[in-house]
Short mmCIF file of N, CA and C in Angstrom, two decimals:
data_model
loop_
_atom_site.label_atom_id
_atom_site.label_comp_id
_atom_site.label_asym_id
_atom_site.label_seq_id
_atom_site.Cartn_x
_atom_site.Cartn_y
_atom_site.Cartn_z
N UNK A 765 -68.65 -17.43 24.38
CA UNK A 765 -67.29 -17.59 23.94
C UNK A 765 -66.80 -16.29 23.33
N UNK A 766 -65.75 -15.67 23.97
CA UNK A 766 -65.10 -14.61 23.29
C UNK A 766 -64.28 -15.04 22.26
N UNK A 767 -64.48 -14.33 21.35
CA UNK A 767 -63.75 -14.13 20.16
C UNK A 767 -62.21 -13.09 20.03
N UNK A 768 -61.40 -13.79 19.53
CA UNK A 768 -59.95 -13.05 19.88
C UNK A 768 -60.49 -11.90 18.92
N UNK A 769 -59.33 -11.06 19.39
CA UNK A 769 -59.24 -9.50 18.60
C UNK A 769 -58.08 -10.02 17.34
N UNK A 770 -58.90 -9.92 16.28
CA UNK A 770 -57.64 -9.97 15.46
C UNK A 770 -56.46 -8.71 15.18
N UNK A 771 -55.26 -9.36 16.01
CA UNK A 771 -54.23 -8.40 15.81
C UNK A 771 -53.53 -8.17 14.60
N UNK A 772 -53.20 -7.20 13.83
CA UNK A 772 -52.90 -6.57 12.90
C UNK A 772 -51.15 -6.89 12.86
N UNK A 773 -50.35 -7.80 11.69
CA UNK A 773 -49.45 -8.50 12.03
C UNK A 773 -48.25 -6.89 10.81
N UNK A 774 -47.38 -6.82 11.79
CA UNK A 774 -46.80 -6.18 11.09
C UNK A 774 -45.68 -5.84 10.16
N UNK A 775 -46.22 -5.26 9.24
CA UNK A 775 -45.30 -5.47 7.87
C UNK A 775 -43.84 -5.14 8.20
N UNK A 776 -43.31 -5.56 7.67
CA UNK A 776 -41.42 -4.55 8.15
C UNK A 776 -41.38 -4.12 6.65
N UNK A 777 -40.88 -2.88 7.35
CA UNK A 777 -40.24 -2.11 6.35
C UNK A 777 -38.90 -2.12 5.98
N UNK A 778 -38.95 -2.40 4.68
CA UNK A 778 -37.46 -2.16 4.28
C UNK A 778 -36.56 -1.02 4.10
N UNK A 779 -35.50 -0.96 4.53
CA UNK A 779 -34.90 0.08 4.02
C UNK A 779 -33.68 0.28 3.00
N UNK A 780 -33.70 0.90 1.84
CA UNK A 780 -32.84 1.13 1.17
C UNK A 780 -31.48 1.40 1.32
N UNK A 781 -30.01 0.29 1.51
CA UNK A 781 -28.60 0.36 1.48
C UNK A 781 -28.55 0.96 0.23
N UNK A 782 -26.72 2.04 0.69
CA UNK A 782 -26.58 2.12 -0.48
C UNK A 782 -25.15 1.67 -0.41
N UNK A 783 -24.70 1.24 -1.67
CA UNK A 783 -23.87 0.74 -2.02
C UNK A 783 -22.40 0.57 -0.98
N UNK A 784 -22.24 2.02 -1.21
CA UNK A 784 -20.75 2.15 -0.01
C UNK A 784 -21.28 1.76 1.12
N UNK A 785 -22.28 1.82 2.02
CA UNK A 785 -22.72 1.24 3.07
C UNK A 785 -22.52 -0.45 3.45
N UNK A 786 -23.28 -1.05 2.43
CA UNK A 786 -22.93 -2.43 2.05
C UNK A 786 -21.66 -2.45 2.51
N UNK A 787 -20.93 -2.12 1.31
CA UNK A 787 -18.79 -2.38 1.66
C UNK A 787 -18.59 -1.95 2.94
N UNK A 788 -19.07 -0.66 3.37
CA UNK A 788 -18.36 -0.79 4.70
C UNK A 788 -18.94 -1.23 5.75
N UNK A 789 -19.89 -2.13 6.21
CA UNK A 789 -20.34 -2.75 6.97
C UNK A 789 -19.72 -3.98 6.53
N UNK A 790 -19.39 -4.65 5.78
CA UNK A 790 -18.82 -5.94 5.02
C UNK A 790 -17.67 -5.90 5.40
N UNK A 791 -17.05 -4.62 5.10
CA UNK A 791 -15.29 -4.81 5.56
C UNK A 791 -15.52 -4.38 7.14
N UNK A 792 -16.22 -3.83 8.13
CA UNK A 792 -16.50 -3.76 9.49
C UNK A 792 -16.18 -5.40 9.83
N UNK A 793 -17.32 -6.28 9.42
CA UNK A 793 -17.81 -7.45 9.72
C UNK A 793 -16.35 -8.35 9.63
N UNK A 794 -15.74 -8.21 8.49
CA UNK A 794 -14.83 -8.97 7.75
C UNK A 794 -12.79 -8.49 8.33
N UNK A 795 -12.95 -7.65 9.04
CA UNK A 795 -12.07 -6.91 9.81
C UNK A 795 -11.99 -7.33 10.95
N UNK A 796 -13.05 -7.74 11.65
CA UNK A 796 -12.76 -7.97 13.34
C UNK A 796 -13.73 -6.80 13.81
N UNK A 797 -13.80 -5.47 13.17
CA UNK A 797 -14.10 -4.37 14.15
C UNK A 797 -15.58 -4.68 15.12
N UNK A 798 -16.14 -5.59 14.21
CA UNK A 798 -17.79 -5.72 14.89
C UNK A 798 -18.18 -6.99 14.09
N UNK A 799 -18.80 -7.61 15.32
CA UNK A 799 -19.38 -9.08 14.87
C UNK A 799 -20.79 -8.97 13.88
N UNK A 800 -21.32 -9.86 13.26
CA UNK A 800 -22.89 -9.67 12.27
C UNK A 800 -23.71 -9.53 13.13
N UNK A 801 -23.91 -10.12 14.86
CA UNK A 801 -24.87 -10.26 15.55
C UNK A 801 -25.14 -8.27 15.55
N UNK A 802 -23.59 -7.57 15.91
CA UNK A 802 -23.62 -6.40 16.75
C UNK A 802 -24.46 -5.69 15.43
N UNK A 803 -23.75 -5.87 14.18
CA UNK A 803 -24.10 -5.40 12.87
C UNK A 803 -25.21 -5.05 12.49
N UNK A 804 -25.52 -6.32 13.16
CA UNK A 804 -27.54 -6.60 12.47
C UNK A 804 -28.15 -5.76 13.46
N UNK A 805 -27.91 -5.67 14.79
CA UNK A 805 -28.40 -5.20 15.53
C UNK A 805 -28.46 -3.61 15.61
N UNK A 806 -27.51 -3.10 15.26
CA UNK A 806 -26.65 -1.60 14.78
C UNK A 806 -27.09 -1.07 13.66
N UNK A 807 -26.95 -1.75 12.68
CA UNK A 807 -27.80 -1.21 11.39
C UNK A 807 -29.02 -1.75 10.97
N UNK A 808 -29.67 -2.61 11.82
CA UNK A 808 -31.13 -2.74 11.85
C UNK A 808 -31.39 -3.62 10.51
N UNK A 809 -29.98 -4.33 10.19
CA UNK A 809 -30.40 -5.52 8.79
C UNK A 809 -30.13 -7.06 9.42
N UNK A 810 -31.22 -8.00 8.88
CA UNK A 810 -31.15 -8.98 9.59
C UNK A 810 -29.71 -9.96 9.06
N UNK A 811 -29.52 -10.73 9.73
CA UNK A 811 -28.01 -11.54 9.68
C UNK A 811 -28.10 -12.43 8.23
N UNK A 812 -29.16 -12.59 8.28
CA UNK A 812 -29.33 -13.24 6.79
C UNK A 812 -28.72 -12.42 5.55
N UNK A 813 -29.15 -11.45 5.60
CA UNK A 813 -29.11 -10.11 4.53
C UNK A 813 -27.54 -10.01 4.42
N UNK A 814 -26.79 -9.88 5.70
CA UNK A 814 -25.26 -9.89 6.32
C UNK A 814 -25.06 -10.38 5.29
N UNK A 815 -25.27 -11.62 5.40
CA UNK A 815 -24.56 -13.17 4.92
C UNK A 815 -24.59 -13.13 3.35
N UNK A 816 -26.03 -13.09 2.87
CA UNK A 816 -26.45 -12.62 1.41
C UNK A 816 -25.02 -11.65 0.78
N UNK A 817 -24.89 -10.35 1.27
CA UNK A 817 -24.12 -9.36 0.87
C UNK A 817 -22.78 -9.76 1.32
N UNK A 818 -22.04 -10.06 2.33
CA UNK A 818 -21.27 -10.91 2.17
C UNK A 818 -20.62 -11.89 1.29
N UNK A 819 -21.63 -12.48 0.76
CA UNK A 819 -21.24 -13.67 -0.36
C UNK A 819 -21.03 -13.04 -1.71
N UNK A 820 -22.54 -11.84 -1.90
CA UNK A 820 -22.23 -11.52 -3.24
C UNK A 820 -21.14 -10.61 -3.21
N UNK A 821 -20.94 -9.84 -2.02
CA UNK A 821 -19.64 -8.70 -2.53
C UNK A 821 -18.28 -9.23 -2.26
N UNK A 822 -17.78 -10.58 -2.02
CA UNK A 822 -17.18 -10.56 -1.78
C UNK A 822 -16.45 -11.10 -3.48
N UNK A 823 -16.90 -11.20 -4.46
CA UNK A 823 -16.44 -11.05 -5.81
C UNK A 823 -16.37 -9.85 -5.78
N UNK A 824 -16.79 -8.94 -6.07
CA UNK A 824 -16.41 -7.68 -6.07
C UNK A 824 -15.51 -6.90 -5.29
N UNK A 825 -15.08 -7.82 -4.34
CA UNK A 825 -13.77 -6.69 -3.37
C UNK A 825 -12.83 -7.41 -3.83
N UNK A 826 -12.86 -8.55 -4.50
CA UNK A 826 -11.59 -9.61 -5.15
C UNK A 826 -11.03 -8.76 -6.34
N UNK A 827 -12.37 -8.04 -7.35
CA UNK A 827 -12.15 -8.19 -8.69
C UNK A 827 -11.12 -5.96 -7.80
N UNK A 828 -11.83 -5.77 -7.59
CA UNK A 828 -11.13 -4.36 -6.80
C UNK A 828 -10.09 -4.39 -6.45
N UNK A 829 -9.64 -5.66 -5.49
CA UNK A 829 -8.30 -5.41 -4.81
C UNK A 829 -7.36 -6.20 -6.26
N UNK A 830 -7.79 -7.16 -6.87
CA UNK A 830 -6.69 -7.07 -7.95
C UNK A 830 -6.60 -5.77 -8.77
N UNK A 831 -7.37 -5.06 -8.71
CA UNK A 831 -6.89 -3.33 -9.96
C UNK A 831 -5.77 -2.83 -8.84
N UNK A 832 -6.45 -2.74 -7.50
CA UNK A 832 -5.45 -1.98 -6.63
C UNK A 832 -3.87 -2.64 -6.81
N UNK A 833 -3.78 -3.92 -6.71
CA UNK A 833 -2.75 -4.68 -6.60
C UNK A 833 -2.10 -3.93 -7.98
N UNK A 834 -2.41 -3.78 -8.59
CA UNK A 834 -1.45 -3.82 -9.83
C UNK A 834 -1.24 -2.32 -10.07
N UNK A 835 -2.21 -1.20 -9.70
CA UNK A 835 -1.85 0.20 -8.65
C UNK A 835 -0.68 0.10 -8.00
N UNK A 836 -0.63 -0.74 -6.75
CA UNK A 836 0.53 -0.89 -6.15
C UNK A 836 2.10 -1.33 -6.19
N UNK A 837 1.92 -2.23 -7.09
CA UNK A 837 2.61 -2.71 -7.83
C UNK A 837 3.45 -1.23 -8.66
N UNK A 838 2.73 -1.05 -9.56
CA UNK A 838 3.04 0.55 -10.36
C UNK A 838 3.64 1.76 -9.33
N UNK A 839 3.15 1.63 -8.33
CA UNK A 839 3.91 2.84 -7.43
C UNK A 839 4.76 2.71 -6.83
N UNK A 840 4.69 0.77 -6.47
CA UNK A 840 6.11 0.83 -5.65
C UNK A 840 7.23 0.46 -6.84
N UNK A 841 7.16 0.26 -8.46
CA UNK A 841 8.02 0.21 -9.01
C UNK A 841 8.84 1.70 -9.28
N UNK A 842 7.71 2.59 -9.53
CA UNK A 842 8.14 3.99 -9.23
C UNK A 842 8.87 4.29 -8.62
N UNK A 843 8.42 4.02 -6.91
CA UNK A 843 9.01 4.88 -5.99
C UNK A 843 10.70 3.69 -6.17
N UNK A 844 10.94 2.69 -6.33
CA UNK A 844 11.88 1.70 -6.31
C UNK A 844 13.03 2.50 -7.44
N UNK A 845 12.33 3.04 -8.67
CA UNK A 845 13.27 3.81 -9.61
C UNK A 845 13.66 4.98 -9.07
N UNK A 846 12.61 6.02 -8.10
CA UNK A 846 12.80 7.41 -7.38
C UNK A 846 14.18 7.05 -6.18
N UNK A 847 14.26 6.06 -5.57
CA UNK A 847 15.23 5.73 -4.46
C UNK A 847 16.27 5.55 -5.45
N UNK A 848 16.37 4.62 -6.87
CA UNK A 848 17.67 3.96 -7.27
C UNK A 848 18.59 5.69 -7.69
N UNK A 849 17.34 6.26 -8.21
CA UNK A 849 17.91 7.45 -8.49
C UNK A 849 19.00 8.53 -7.32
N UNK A 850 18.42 8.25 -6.25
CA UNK A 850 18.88 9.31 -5.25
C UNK A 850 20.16 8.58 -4.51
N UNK A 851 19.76 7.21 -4.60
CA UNK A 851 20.78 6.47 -3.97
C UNK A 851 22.09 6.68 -5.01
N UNK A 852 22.13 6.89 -6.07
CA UNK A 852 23.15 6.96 -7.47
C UNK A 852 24.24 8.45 -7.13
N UNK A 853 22.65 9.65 -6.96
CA UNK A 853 23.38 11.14 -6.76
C UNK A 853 23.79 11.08 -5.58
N UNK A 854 23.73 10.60 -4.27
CA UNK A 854 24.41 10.58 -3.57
C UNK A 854 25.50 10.34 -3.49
N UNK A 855 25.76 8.70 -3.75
CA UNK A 855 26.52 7.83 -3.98
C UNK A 855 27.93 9.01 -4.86
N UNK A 856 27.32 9.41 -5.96
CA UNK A 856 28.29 10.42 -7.03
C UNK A 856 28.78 11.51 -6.38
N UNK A 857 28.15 12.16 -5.20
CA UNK A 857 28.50 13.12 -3.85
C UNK A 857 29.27 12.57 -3.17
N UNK A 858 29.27 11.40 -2.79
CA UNK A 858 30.26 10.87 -1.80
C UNK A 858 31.87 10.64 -2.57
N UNK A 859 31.52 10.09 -4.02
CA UNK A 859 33.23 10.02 -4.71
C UNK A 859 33.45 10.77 -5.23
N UNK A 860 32.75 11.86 -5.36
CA UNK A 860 33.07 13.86 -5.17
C UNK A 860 34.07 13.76 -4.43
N UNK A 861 33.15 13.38 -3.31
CA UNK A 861 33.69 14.55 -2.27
C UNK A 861 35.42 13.15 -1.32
N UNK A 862 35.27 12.15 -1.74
CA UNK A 862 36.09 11.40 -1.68
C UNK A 862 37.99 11.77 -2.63
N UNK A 863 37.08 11.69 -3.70
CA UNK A 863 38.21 11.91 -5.03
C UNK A 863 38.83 13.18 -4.52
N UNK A 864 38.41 14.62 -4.24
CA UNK A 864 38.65 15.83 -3.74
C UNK A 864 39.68 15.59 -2.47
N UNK A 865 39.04 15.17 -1.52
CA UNK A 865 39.67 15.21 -0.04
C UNK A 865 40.77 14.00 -0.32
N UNK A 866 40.44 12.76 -0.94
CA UNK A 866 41.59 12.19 -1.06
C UNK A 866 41.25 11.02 0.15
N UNK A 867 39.89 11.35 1.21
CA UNK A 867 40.08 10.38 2.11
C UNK A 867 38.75 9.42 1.52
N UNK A 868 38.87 8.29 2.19
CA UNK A 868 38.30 7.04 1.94
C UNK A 868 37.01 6.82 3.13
N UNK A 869 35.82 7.64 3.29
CA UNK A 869 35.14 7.68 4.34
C UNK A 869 34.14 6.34 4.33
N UNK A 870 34.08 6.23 2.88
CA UNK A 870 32.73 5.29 2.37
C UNK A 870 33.02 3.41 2.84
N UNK A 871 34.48 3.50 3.20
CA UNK A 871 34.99 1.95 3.48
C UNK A 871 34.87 2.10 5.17
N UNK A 872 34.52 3.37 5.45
CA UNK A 872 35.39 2.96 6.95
C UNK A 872 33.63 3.54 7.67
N UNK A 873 32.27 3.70 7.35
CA UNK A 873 31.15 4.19 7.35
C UNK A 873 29.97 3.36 6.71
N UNK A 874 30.21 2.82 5.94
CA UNK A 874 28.96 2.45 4.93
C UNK A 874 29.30 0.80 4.68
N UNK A 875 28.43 0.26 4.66
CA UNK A 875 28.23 -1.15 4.61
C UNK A 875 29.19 -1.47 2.95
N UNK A 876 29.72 -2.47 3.55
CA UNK A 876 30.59 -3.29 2.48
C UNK A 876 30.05 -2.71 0.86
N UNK A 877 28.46 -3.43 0.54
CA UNK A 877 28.76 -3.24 -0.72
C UNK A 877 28.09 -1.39 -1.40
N UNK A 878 27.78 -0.92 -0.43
CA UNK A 878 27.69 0.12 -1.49
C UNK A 878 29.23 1.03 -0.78
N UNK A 879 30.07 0.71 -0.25
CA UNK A 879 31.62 1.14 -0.06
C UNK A 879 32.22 0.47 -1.43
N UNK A 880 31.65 -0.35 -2.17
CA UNK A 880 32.18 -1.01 -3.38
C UNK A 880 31.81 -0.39 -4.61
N UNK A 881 30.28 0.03 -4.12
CA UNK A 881 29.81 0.81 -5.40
C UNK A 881 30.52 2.39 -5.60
N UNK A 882 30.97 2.88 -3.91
CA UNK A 882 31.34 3.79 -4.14
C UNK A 882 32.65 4.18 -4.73
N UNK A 883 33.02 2.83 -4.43
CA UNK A 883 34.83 2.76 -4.97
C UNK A 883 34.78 2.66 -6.38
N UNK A 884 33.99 2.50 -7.10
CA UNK A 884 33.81 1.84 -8.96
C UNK A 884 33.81 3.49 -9.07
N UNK A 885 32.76 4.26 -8.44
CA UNK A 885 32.23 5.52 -9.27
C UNK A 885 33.45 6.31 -9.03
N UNK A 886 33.99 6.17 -7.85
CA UNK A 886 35.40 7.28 -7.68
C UNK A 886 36.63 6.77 -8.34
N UNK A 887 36.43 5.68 -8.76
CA UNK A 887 37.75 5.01 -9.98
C UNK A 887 37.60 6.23 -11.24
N UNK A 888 36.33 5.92 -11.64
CA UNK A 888 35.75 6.12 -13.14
C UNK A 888 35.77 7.71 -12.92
N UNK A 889 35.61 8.19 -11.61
CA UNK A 889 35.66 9.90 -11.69
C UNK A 889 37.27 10.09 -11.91
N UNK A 890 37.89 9.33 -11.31
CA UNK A 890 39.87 9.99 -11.50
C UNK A 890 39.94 9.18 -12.74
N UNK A 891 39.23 8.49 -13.77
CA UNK A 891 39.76 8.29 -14.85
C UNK A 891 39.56 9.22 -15.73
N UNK A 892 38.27 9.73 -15.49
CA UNK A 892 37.78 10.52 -16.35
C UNK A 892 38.68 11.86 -15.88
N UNK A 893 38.63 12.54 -14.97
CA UNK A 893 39.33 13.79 -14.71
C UNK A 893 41.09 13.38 -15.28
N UNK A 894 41.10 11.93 -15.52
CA UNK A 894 42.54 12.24 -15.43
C UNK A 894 42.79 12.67 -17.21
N UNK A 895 41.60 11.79 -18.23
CA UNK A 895 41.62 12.16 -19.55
C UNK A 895 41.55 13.64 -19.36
N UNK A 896 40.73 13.95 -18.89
CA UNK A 896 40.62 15.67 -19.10
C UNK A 896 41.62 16.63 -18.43
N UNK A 897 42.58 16.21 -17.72
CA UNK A 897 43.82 17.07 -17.41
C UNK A 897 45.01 16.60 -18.65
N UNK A 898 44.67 15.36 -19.06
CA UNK A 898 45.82 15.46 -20.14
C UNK A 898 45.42 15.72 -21.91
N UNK A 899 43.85 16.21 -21.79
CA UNK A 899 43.68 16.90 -22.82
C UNK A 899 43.62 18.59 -23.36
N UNK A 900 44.10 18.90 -21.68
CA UNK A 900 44.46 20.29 -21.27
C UNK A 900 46.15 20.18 -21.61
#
């Protein structure tokens, strides 16, 4: 009776993720770009592990995207004050240049209500120029 060869069963080696790797295989997975099967197969981690890191990071991309959110929030209130601003000096260019020429471009060009806003600021410019010609 032969006796089997005992075959030598082999260890797997692990390999060390690092952190940003994790996330971006997670947001790969979690995106559409590539399924866990292609994943596991691609980065040589089994689907289990996927799933594991998956679950735990996905508190951590929650607790992240709320800081970002409120980042975003902050810039688009910014940029919302940077537009009110430019939209104002313009606006003050147009009943310039309205009050001057005498013609009415902003009613017969520009949507109803900022042709309204423009009509308030070119009131308040011939009121004001008109105090200051009769304090001359």
């Amino acid at each position: 009776m032969k006796t089997p060869k005992k075959t030598t069963c082999r260890k797997n080696e692990y390999q060390k993720v690092s952190f940003d790797l994790k996330l971006s295989i997670i947001a790969e997975i979690n995106n559409g770009q590539i399924s866990a099967n292609y994943a596991s197969k691609k980065y040589g981690i089994s689907r289990a592990t996927l799933a594991y890191w998956t679950k735990k990071l996905s508190n951590f991309e929650g607790k992240s995207k709320a800081m970002s959110k409120n980042d975003e929030i902050k810039k688009l209130r910014d940029r919302i004050e940077e537009l009110e601003f430019v939209k104002d000096f313009q606006q003050d260019i147009i009943a310039d240049f309205e009050h001057i020429t005498g013609e009415h471009l902003s009613k017969k060009y520009l949507p109803e209500a900022l042709a309204k806003e423009i009509e308030k600021k070119r009131l308040n410019l011939s009121k004001e120029s008109g105090s200051i010609n009769a304090s001359e």
